Amino acid sequence: MGVDRFRVCELYAAGPDGESSGSGYRVGDRLVLTARHVIAPAVAGTGGRVLVRPLGVARWLPAQLEWQDADADAALVGIEDQDWRAPTGESVLRWGELAGGDPVPCAAVGFPWASARPDRMRDTAHLYGHMAPLGQLRQGRLDLDVASASPSARPGGSPWAGMSGAGVISDNHLVGVITVDPARYPG
C-alpha cells in the first residue's frame, strides 16, 4: 500500500520571529507527526500559530502543539477544528523499525519548495528510494537515498525545503520522518 494519501498533510507555522512551511503525516484521527523545526516559529514565543491542511482539504485547519522533542527533531500537533473528520478509506497505520543492514525501498509524500506553483501553492512531491540502515549511524539518523527526480539547486537554501516532516514509509510501515537534507551529495 505504501504512503496513504489520506494521512499526508501540509503544515504552516508562524510566530513573532518568522514562518515555516513543511509536511506531516497523520498518525491518529487528529494527530499529525512532523519535524519539530517545521513548527519552531510557532512555539518560539507567544502569539504563534500552527495550521494543518490534509491532502484533499481546501482550507487550513488550526492546530496546537501536543508534544515535541528538539533532540529528535520530532513533534505532534493536534487538529483543533471540531467539524473536520478523518476521511473514510484510510489504511491502518503500522509502525516499524528497520532490521538488518540491507537497503530497503521507501517512499514519502510532502510539499517541498521545488513543487511550488506560480501562485505560490505547493504541490506534492512523491519521493521514493531506499533507506540504508547502516548509513548515518553516528548521527542517529536513517539514511534515505533518493531515486526519484531530484530538484534543481536553489540559491540560498535546499530545494527540498518543505519536505521536512513527511512520514517515511517502508513496507507499509511508518519508519521515520524527514528532518534534514545534507547538501553535501550532488543531486
mmCIF file of C-alpha atoms in Angstrom:
data_model
loop_
_atom_site.group_PDB
_atom_site.id
_atom_site.type_symbol
_atom_site.label_atom_id
_atom_site.label_comp_id
_atom_site.label_asym_id
_atom_site.label_seq_id
_atom_site.Cartn_x
_atom_site.Cartn_y
_atom_site.Cartn_z
ATOM 1 C CA MET A 1 0.000 0.000 0.000
ATOM 2 C CA GLY A 2 2.823 2.490 0.727
ATOM 3 C CA VAL A 3 2.150 6.111 1.616
ATOM 4 C CA ASP A 4 -1.515 6.679 2.479
ATOM 5 C CA ARG A 5 -2.622 9.859 0.701
ATOM 6 C CA PHE A 6 -5.363 10.372 3.306
ATOM 7 C CA ARG A 7 -2.711 10.790 6.015
ATOM 8 C CA VAL A 8 -0.466 13.286 4.159
ATOM 9 C CA CYS A 9 -0.650 16.861 5.499
ATOM 10 C CA GLU A 10 0.841 20.255 4.698
ATOM 11 C CA LEU A 11 1.834 22.447 7.653
ATOM 12 C CA TYR A 12 2.330 26.159 8.141
ATOM 13 C CA ALA A 13 3.744 27.720 11.303
ATOM 14 C CA ALA A 14 4.118 31.397 12.139
ATOM 15 C CA GLY A 15 5.400 33.276 15.131
ATOM 16 C CA PRO A 16 6.831 36.625 16.130
ATOM 17 C CA ASP A 17 10.206 35.843 14.548
ATOM 18 C CA GLY A 18 9.242 34.129 11.289
ATOM 19 C CA GLU A 19 7.289 31.478 9.485
ATOM 20 C CA SER A 20 7.841 27.984 8.129
ATOM 21 C CA SER A 21 6.173 25.500 5.784
ATOM 22 C CA GLY A 22 6.512 21.759 5.878
ATOM 23 C CA SER A 23 4.891 18.381 5.730
ATOM 24 C CA GLY A 24 3.340 15.936 8.154
ATOM 25 C CA TYR A 25 1.762 12.507 8.403
ATOM 26 C CA ARG A 26 -1.441 11.935 10.352
ATOM 27 C CA VAL A 27 -0.935 9.175 12.926
ATOM 28 C CA GLY A 28 -4.383 9.427 14.531
ATOM 29 C CA ASP A 29 -7.757 10.972 13.734
ATOM 30 C CA ARG A 30 -6.452 14.445 14.630
ATOM 31 C CA LEU A 31 -2.786 13.876 15.491
ATOM 32 C CA VAL A 32 -0.098 14.839 12.937
ATOM 33 C CA LEU A 33 3.557 13.809 13.172
ATOM 34 C CA THR A 34 6.065 16.318 11.772
ATOM 35 C CA ALA A 35 9.616 17.571 12.206
ATOM 36 C CA ARG A 36 9.923 19.910 15.188
ATOM 37 C CA HIS A 37 11.817 22.541 13.182
ATOM 38 C CA VAL A 38 8.752 22.891 10.902
ATOM 39 C CA ILE A 39 6.659 24.253 13.776
ATOM 40 C CA ALA A 40 9.541 26.005 15.587
ATOM 41 C CA PRO A 41 8.417 29.550 14.629
ATOM 42 C CA ALA A 42 5.039 28.949 16.285
ATOM 43 C CA VAL A 43 6.484 27.699 19.567
ATOM 44 C CA ALA A 44 9.343 30.199 19.819
ATOM 45 C CA GLY A 45 7.249 32.787 21.621
ATOM 46 C CA THR A 46 3.744 33.972 22.375
ATOM 47 C CA GLY A 47 1.240 34.535 19.605
ATOM 48 C CA GLY A 48 2.418 31.680 17.384
ATOM 49 C CA ARG A 49 0.084 29.540 15.326
ATOM 50 C CA VAL A 50 0.181 26.209 13.552
ATOM 51 C CA LEU A 51 -2.089 25.373 10.625
ATOM 52 C CA VAL A 52 -2.583 21.957 9.025
ATOM 53 C CA ARG A 53 -4.066 21.180 5.620
ATOM 54 C CA PRO A 54 -4.657 17.472 4.995
ATOM 55 C CA LEU A 55 -4.201 16.472 1.355
ATOM 56 C CA GLY A 56 -7.508 16.989 -0.450
ATOM 57 C CA VAL A 57 -8.812 19.559 2.066
ATOM 58 C CA ALA A 58 -9.096 23.085 0.642
ATOM 59 C CA ARG A 59 -8.813 25.074 3.857
ATOM 60 C CA TRP A 60 -6.209 25.360 6.570
ATOM 61 C CA LEU A 61 -7.211 23.890 9.940
ATOM 62 C CA PRO A 62 -5.941 25.315 13.240
ATOM 63 C CA ALA A 63 -3.708 23.004 15.260
ATOM 64 C CA GLN A 64 -1.852 23.063 18.543
ATOM 65 C CA LEU A 65 1.369 21.526 19.765
ATOM 66 C CA GLU A 66 0.789 18.296 21.682
ATOM 67 C CA TRP A 67 4.375 17.013 22.069
ATOM 68 C CA GLN A 68 7.878 17.906 20.916
ATOM 69 C CA ASP A 69 11.398 16.543 21.145
ATOM 70 C CA ALA A 70 14.043 19.007 19.948
ATOM 71 C CA ASP A 71 16.839 16.401 20.063
ATOM 72 C CA ALA A 72 14.906 14.003 17.812
ATOM 73 C CA ASP A 73 13.517 16.900 15.729
ATOM 74 C CA ALA A 74 10.019 15.458 16.053
ATOM 75 C CA ALA A 75 6.671 16.897 17.088
ATOM 76 C CA LEU A 76 2.996 16.010 17.240
ATOM 77 C CA VAL A 77 0.315 18.607 16.566
ATOM 78 C CA GLY A 78 -3.400 18.123 17.109
ATOM 79 C CA ILE A 79 -6.001 19.393 14.654
ATOM 80 C CA GLU A 80 -8.386 21.606 16.649
ATOM 81 C CA ASP A 81 -11.216 22.079 14.124
ATOM 82 C CA GLN A 82 -14.040 20.024 15.637
ATOM 83 C CA ASP A 83 -16.005 19.973 12.351
ATOM 84 C CA TRP A 84 -13.205 18.222 10.437
ATOM 85 C CA ARG A 85 -13.355 14.437 10.207
ATOM 86 C CA ALA A 86 -10.679 11.990 9.090
ATOM 87 C CA PRO A 87 -11.637 10.530 5.699
ATOM 88 C CA THR A 88 -13.006 7.047 5.422
ATOM 89 C CA GLY A 89 -10.880 4.649 3.465
ATOM 90 C CA GLU A 90 -7.541 5.407 5.086
ATOM 91 C CA SER A 91 -5.257 2.482 5.824
ATOM 92 C CA VAL A 92 -4.464 1.122 9.248
ATOM 93 C CA LEU A 93 -1.262 2.786 10.426
ATOM 94 C CA ARG A 94 1.560 0.406 11.152
ATOM 95 C CA TRP A 95 4.775 1.456 12.877
ATOM 96 C CA GLY A 96 8.063 -0.198 12.031
ATOM 97 C CA GLU A 97 11.769 -0.260 12.665
ATOM 98 C CA LEU A 98 14.366 -1.239 10.108
ATOM 99 C CA ALA A 99 16.098 -4.514 10.902
ATOM 100 C CA GLY A 100 19.267 -5.753 9.294
ATOM 101 C CA GLY A 101 21.755 -3.874 7.177
ATOM 102 C CA ASP A 102 20.459 -4.185 3.631
ATOM 103 C CA PRO A 103 18.822 -1.167 1.947
ATOM 104 C CA VAL A 104 15.017 -1.319 1.772
ATOM 105 C CA PRO A 105 12.602 0.532 -0.536
ATOM 106 C CA CYS A 106 10.821 3.527 0.965
ATOM 107 C CA ALA A 107 8.644 6.487 -0.015
ATOM 108 C CA ALA A 108 7.394 9.807 1.347
ATOM 109 C CA VAL A 109 4.975 12.472 0.118
ATOM 110 C CA GLY A 110 5.459 16.105 1.069
ATOM 111 C CA PHE A 111 5.335 19.721 -0.066
ATOM 112 C CA PRO A 112 8.845 20.921 -0.987
ATOM 113 C CA TRP A 113 9.863 24.333 -2.311
ATOM 114 C CA ALA A 114 10.667 22.717 -5.670
ATOM 115 C CA SER A 115 6.947 21.875 -6.114
ATOM 116 C CA ALA A 116 5.747 25.472 -5.644
ATOM 117 C CA ARG A 117 3.475 26.660 -8.430
ATOM 118 C CA PRO A 118 3.430 30.225 -9.812
ATOM 119 C CA ASP A 119 0.549 31.052 -7.405
ATOM 120 C CA ARG A 120 2.905 30.029 -4.520
ATOM 121 C CA MET A 121 0.796 26.992 -3.654
ATOM 122 C CA ARG A 122 2.938 23.910 -3.149
ATOM 123 C CA ASP A 123 2.002 20.711 -4.882
ATOM 124 C CA THR A 124 3.001 17.295 -3.635
ATOM 125 C CA ALA A 125 6.277 15.566 -4.356
ATOM 126 C CA HIS A 126 6.374 11.780 -4.185
ATOM 127 C CA LEU A 127 9.886 10.924 -3.119
ATOM 128 C CA TYR A 128 10.985 7.307 -3.394
ATOM 129 C CA GLY A 129 14.233 5.485 -2.994
ATOM 130 C CA HIS A 130 15.974 3.253 -0.495
ATOM 131 C CA MET A 131 16.820 3.541 3.167
ATOM 132 C CA ALA A 132 20.316 2.414 4.038
ATOM 133 C CA PRO A 133 20.130 1.268 7.687
ATOM 134 C CA LEU A 134 23.915 1.404 8.110
ATOM 135 C CA GLY A 135 24.259 5.000 6.859
ATOM 136 C CA GLN A 136 24.299 7.952 9.288
ATOM 137 C CA LEU A 137 24.759 5.668 12.322
ATOM 138 C CA ARG A 138 26.857 8.206 14.211
ATOM 139 C CA GLN A 139 24.224 10.874 13.675
ATOM 140 C CA GLY A 140 21.447 8.517 14.829
ATOM 141 C CA ARG A 141 19.530 9.101 11.611
ATOM 142 C CA LEU A 142 18.143 6.915 8.860
ATOM 143 C CA ASP A 143 19.853 7.482 5.517
ATOM 144 C CA LEU A 144 17.413 7.897 2.630
ATOM 145 C CA ASP A 145 18.902 7.609 -0.858
ATOM 146 C CA VAL A 146 16.518 9.338 -3.301
ATOM 147 C CA ALA A 147 15.895 7.590 -6.627
ATOM 148 C CA SER A 148 13.038 9.825 -7.791
ATOM 149 C CA ALA A 149 13.768 13.072 -9.603
ATOM 150 C CA SER A 150 15.922 15.444 -7.596
ATOM 151 C CA PRO A 151 15.022 19.130 -7.705
ATOM 152 C CA SER A 152 17.299 21.752 -9.200
ATOM 153 C CA ALA A 153 19.593 23.722 -6.944
ATOM 154 C CA ARG A 154 18.072 26.600 -5.012
ATOM 155 C CA PRO A 155 20.102 29.708 -4.245
ATOM 156 C CA GLY A 156 20.350 30.200 -0.507
ATOM 157 C CA GLY A 157 18.554 27.039 0.554
ATOM 158 C CA SER A 158 17.556 23.484 -0.083
ATOM 159 C CA PRO A 159 15.133 22.744 -2.939
ATOM 160 C CA TRP A 160 13.749 20.047 -0.628
ATOM 161 C CA ALA A 161 12.731 22.673 1.993
ATOM 162 C CA GLY A 162 9.154 21.897 2.965
ATOM 163 C CA MET A 163 9.641 18.144 2.630
ATOM 164 C CA SER A 164 10.651 18.130 6.300
ATOM 165 C CA GLY A 165 8.065 16.395 8.442
ATOM 166 C CA ALA A 166 6.917 13.955 5.756
ATOM 167 C CA GLY A 167 6.398 10.431 7.037
ATOM 168 C CA VAL A 168 8.761 7.847 5.543
ATOM 169 C CA ILE A 169 7.023 4.584 4.689
ATOM 170 C CA SER A 170 8.731 1.244 4.087
ATOM 171 C CA ASP A 171 6.825 -1.999 3.517
ATOM 172 C CA ASN A 172 3.567 -0.350 4.643
ATOM 173 C CA HIS A 173 5.134 0.778 7.930
ATOM 174 C CA LEU A 174 5.891 4.299 9.155
ATOM 175 C CA VAL A 175 9.629 4.102 9.887
ATOM 176 C CA GLY A 176 10.733 7.726 10.086
ATOM 177 C CA VAL A 177 10.225 11.420 9.448
ATOM 178 C CA ILE A 178 12.252 13.567 7.067
ATOM 179 C CA THR A 179 14.230 16.101 9.098
ATOM 180 C CA VAL A 180 17.358 17.168 7.212
ATOM 181 C CA ASP A 181 18.780 17.484 3.713
ATOM 182 C CA PRO A 182 22.545 17.074 3.892
ATOM 183 C CA ALA A 183 23.548 19.216 0.921
ATOM 184 C CA ARG A 184 26.891 17.503 0.505
ATOM 185 C CA TYR A 185 25.699 14.914 -2.000
ATOM 186 C CA PRO A 186 25.199 16.046 -5.596
ATOM 187 C CA GLY A 187 21.657 15.588 -6.868
#
